[in-house]
XYZ file of C-alpha atoms in Angstrom:
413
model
C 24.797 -15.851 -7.506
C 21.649 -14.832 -6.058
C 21.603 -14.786 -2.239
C 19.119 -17.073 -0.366
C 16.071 -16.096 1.399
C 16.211 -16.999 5.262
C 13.016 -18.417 6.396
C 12.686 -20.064 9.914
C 9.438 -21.840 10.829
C 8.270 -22.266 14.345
C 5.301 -24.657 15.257
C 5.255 -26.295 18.299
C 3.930 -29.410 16.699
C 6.306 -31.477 14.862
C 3.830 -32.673 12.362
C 3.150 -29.606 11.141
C 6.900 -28.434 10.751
C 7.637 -31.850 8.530
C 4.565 -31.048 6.483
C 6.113 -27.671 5.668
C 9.179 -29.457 5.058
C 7.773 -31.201 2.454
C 5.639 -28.916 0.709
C 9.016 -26.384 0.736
C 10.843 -28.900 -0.770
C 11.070 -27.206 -4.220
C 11.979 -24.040 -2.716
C 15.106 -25.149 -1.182
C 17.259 -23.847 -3.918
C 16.127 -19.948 -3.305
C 15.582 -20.271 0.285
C 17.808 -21.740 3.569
C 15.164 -23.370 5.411
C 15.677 -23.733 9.123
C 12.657 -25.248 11.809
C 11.893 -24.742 15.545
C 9.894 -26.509 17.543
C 9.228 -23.626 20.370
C 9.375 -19.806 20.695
C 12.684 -20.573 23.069
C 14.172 -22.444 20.407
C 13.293 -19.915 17.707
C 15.142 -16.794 19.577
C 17.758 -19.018 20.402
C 18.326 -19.438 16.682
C 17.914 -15.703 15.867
C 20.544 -14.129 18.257
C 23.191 -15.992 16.225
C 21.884 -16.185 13.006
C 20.771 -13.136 10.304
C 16.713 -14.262 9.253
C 14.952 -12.497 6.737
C 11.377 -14.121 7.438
C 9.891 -15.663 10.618
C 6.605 -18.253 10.010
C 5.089 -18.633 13.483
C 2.377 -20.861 14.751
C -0.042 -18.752 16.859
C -1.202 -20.737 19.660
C 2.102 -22.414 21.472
C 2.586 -23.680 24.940
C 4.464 -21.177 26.975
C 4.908 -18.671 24.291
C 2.379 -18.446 21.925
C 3.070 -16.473 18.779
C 2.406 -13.018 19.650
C 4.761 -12.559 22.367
C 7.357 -14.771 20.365
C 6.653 -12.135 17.033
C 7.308 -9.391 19.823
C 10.287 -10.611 20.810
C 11.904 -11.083 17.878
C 12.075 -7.209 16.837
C 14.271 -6.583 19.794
C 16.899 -8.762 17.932
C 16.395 -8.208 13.915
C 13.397 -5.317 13.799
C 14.131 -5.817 9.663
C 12.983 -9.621 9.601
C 9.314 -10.157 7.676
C 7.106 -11.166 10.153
C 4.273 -13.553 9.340
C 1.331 -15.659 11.668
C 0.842 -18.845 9.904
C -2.415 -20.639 11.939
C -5.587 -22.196 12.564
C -6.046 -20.248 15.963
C -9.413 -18.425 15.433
C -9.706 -16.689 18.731
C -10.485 -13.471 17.765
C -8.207 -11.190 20.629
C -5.367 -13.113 20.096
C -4.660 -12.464 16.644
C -5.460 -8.426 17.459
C -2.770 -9.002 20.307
C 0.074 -9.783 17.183
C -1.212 -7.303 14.568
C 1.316 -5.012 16.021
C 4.554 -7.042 15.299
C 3.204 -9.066 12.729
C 3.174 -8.307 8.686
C 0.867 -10.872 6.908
C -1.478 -13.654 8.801
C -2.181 -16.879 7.164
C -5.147 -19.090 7.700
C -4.492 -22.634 8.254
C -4.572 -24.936 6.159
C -2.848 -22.838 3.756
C -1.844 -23.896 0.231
C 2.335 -23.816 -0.527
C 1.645 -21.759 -3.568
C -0.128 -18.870 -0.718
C 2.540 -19.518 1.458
C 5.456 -18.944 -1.074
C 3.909 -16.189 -2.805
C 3.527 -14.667 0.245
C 6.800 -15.225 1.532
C 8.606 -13.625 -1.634
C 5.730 -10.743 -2.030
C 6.700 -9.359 1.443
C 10.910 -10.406 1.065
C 10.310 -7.855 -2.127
C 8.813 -5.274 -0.303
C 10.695 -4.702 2.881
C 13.808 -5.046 0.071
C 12.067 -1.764 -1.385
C 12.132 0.111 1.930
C 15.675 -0.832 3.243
C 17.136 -0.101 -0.153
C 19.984 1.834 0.481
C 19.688 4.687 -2.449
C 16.269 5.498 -1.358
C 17.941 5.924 2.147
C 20.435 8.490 0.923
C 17.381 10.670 -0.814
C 14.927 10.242 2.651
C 18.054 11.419 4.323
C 17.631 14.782 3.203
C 14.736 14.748 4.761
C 15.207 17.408 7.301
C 13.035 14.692 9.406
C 11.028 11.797 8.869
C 7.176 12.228 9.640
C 5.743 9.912 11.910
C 2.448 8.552 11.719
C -0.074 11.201 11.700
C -1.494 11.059 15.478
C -4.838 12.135 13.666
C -4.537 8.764 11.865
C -2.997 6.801 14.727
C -6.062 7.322 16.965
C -8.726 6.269 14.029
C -6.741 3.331 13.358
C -6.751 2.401 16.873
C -10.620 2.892 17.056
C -10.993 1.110 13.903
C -9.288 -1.482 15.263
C -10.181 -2.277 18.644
C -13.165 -4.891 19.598
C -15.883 -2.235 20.221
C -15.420 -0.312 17.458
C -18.037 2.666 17.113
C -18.918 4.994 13.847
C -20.009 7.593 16.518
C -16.485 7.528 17.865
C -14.606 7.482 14.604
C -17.278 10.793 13.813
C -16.046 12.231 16.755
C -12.506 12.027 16.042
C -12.497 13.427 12.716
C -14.687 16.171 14.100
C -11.592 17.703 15.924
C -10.022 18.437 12.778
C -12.320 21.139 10.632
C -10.052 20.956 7.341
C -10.393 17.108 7.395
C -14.470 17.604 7.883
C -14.801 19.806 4.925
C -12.818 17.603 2.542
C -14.633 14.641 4.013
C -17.854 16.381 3.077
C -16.382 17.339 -0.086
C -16.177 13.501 -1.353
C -19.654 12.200 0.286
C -20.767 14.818 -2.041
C -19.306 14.358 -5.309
C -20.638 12.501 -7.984
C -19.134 8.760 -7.315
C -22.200 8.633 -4.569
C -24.803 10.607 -6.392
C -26.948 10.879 -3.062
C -30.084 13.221 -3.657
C -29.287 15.119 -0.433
C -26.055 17.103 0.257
C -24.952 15.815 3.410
C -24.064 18.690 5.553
C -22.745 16.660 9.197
C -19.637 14.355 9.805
C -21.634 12.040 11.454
C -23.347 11.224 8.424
C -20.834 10.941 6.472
C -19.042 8.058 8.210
C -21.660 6.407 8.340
C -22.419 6.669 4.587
C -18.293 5.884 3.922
C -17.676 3.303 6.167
C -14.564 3.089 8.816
C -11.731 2.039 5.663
C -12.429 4.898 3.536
C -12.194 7.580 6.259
C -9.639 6.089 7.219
C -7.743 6.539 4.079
C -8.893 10.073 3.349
C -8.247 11.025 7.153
C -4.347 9.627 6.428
C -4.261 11.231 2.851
C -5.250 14.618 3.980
C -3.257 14.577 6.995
C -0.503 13.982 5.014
C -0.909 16.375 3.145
C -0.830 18.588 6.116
C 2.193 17.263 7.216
C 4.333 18.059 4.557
C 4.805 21.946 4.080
C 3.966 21.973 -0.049
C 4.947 25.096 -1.847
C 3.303 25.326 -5.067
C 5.719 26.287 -7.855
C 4.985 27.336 -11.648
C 5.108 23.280 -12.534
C 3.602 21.677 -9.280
C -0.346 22.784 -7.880
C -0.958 21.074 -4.201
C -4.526 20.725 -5.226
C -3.891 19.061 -8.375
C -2.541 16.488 -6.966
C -5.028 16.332 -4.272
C -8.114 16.214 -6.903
C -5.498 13.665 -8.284
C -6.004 11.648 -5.659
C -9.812 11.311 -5.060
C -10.358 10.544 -8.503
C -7.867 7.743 -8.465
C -9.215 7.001 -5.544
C -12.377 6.595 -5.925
C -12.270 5.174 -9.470
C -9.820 2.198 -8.702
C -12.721 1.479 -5.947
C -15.368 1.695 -8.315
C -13.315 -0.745 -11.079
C -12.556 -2.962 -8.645
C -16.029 -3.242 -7.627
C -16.787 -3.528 -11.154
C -14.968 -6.692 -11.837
C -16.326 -8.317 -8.538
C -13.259 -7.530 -6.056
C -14.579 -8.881 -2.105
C -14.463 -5.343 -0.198
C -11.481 -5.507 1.130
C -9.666 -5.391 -2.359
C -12.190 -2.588 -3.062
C -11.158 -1.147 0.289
C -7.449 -1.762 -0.463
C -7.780 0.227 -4.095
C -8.979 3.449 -2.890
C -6.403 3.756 -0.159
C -3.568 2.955 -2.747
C -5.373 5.802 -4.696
C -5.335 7.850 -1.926
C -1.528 7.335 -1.030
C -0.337 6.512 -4.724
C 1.770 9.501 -5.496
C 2.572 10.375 -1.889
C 6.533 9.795 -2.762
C 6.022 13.267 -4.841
C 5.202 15.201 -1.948
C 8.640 13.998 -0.539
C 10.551 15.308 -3.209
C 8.865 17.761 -3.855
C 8.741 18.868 -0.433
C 12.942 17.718 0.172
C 14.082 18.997 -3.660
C 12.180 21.475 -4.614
C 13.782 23.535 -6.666
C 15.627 20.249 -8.013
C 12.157 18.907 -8.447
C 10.735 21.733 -11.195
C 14.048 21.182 -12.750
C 13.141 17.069 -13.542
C 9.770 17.664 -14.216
C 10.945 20.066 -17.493
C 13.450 17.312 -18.518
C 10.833 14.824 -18.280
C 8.886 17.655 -20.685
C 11.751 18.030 -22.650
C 13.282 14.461 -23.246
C 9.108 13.617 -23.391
C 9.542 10.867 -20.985
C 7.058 9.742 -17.879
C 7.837 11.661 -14.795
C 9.140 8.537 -12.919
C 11.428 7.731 -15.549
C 13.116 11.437 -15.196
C 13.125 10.966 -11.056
C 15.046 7.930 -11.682
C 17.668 9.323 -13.722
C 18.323 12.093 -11.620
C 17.767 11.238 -7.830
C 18.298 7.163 -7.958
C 14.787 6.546 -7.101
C 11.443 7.431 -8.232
C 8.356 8.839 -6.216
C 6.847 5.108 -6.551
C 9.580 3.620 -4.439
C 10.235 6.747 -2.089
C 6.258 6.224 -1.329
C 6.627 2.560 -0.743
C 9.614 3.576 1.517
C 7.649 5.976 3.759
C 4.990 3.993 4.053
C 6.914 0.532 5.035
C 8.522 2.983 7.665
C 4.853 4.141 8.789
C 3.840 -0.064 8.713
C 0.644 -0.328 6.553
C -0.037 -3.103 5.065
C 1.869 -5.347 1.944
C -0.908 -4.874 -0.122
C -1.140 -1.004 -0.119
C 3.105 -0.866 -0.335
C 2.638 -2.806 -3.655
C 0.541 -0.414 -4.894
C 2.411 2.657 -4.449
C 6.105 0.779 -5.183
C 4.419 -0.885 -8.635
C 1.140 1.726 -9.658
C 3.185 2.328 -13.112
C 4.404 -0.999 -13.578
C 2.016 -3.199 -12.304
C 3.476 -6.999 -13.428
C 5.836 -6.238 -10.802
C 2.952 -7.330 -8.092
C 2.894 -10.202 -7.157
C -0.672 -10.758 -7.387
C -1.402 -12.896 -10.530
C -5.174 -12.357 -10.724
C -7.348 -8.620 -11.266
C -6.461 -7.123 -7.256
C -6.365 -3.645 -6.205
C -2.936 -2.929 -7.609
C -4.526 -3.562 -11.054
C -7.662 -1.350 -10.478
C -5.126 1.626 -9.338
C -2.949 1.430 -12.440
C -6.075 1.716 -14.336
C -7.292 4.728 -12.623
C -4.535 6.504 -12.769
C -3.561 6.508 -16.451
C -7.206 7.185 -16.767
C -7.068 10.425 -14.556
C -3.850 11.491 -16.076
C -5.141 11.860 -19.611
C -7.640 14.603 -18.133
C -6.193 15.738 -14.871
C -2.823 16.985 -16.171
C -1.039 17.565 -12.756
C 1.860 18.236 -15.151
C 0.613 19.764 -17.773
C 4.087 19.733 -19.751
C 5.144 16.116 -19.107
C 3.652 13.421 -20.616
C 1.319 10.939 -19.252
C 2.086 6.824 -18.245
C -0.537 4.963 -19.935
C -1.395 1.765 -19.407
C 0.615 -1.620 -19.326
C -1.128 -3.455 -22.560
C 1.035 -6.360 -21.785
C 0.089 -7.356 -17.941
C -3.277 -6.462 -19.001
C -2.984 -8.609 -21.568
C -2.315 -11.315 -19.816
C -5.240 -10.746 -17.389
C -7.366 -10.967 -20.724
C -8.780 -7.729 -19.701
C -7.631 -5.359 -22.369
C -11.274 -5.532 -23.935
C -12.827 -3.783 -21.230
C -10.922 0.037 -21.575
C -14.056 1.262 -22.880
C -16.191 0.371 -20.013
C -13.209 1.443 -17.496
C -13.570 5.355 -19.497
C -17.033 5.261 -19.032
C -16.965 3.924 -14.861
C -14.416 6.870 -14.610
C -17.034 9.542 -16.078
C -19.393 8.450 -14.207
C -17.932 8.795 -10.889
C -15.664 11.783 -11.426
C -18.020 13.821 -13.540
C -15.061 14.548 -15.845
C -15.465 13.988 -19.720
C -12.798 11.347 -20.886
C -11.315 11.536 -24.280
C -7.931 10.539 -24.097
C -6.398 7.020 -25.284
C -4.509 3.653 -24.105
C -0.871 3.842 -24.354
C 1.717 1.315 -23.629
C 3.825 2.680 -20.991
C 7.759 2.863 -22.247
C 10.054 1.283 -19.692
């Protein structure tokens, strides 16, 4: 028998907690439910009992959801945090982006808030998963957070936020310039002028995409990559950007807000970051699955599988949880190859990545021997969205430059 999700709700208004009551009703037979009316009351409950989410109410009297959210990693750091409220003041929700996971707008519909709830319960279940702990073990250490990456964010994020800051951050760091400059100038933006300064460039990308290359690249930095006679660095690099940058493009394409659109070209950036790992941890180990997934002609992931208990999907999903970014981009790089695993039921970022990819792989042969995922007909399918490949070959021209002549294929599981 399956065991129960945990979920304790904390609102300091009793209405609310009996609406939620209600409207949970249904869900009582996968989750133990379990209500508190204060912050006190809600720690109380967690030093004696195991929780996998917490629900909290933002704006309480004498501790207010933030602090409460702060508190409660002290006594289970694993629990899924989420801020479920109509509080709109603007500082205090920046004050619990730090402890908390997803934020929910009040009034918010059950379906949102159980979707939600089981979306994230999957996720952190990827990145405590205790095979993928025995292969990041090996790890002679675990990167932390590029600092690079840790100061933009923390630019990006503050009140005041400035381009001319964020410009002169990346500046420091000459490698990440030049491959900044290198995409500004490539044929997704067609821009009549080379752009030759950093300055421009940010302010022609925006804060979320140089964001995501400044993480990418420093990533790529941080892990000392050997090439070998089946694995090229740069491959997987031009890899990347072209995923990258097409997902964005699709996604815009089929009317994604900018967020999504935002959300698709970092989980192109970071997509295949769980092959740096191993390649990085097993290297010699990792040429040796990469000609058995030649030999047996099976997808690359589908060889990792069978021989380290994990693939570089969920090894990337586990780094990243470690790192915190967000749900949506975790989903991404745990489910890029089998994408009705999201939880999403609707065309969303994770959909525009799987697109790109299989669409890059048929041209950019990282692995020249092994043979390419295509795409999932069936959750496609069932977005009634199969039609459109056509369309999706000629967006990826387009914005690559590359000339695409490869064909759908039905991944096999």
């Amino acid at each position: 028998m399956m065991q129960k999700t945990t979920v304790l709700f904390v609102d300091d208004d009793p209405s609310c907690l009996a609406a939620i009551r209600r409207l949970l009703l249904p869900m009582r037979r996968y989750w133990d439910l379990h209500f508190a009316g204060s912050g006190r009351e809600a720690l109380q409950f967690l030093r004696h009992n195991p929780c996998d989410v917490i629900v909290t109410d933002m704006k309480m009297p004498e501790m207010d959801g933030a602090t409460l959210l702060n508190k409660t990693i002290e006594i289970q750091p694993d629990m899924v945090r989420i801020m479920l409220s109509g509080h709109s003041e603007k500082q205090r929700i920046m004050d619990a982006i730090g402890p908390m996971h997803q934020f929910l707008a009040k009034p918010c519909p059950a379906e949102k808030l159980i979707s939600t709830i089981n979306r994230t319960v999957a996720l952190r279940r990827i990145v405590k998963n205790e095979k993928l702990k025995g292969v990041v073990s090996k790890l002679e250490s675990i990167p932390s957070l590029p600092e690079l990456y840790t100061e933009l964010s923390a630019e990006i994020n503050s009140p005041d936020a400035s381009l001319s800051r964020v410009a002169k951050i990346v500046a420091r760091d000459p490698g990440m310039t030049a491959k900044i400059l290198q995409i500004i100038n490539s044929a997704y933006f067609g821009l009549p002028k080379r752009v030759q300064n950093i300055q421009q460039a940010v302010n022609l990308l925006g804060m979320e995409i140089i964001s995501a290359l400044v993480l990418n690249t420093q990533i790529f930095s941080e892990f000392k990559i050997r090439d070998s006679k089946t694995f090229s660095s740069e491959s997987l690099w031009q890899h990347n950007i072209n995923v990258a940058l097409t997902a964005k493009a699709i996604a815009g394409e089929a009317g994604c807000s900018r967020d999504v659109q935002d959300q698709a070209f970092m989980g192109g950036m970071l997509h295949d970051v769980g092959k740096l790992i191993l390649q990085t941890t097993f290297r010699d180990e990792y040429d040796e699955v990469i000609l058995a997934a030649a030999e047996a002609e099976t997808s690359l992931w589908q060889a990792e599988l069978q021989y380290f208990d994990a693939s570089h999907t969920e090894v990337g999903a586990y780094l990243l949880g470690l790192w915190g970014l967000s749900d949506e981009i975790i989903e991404i790089v745990a489910y890029h190859h089998l994408p009705g695993y999201g939880y999403n039921t609707d065309f969303n970022a994770l959909t525009a990545v799987h697109i790109a990819n299989s669409l890059d792989a048929e041209v950019n042969k990282i692995y020249p021997l092994v043979r390419s995922c295509g795409l999932d007909k069936e959750y496609l399918d069932s977005l009634s969205i199969d039609s459109e490949y056509e369309r999706w070959q000629q967006i990826y021209q387009q914005v690559t430059g590359n000339e695409y002549s490869g064909e759908a294929k039905n991944p096999h599981r």
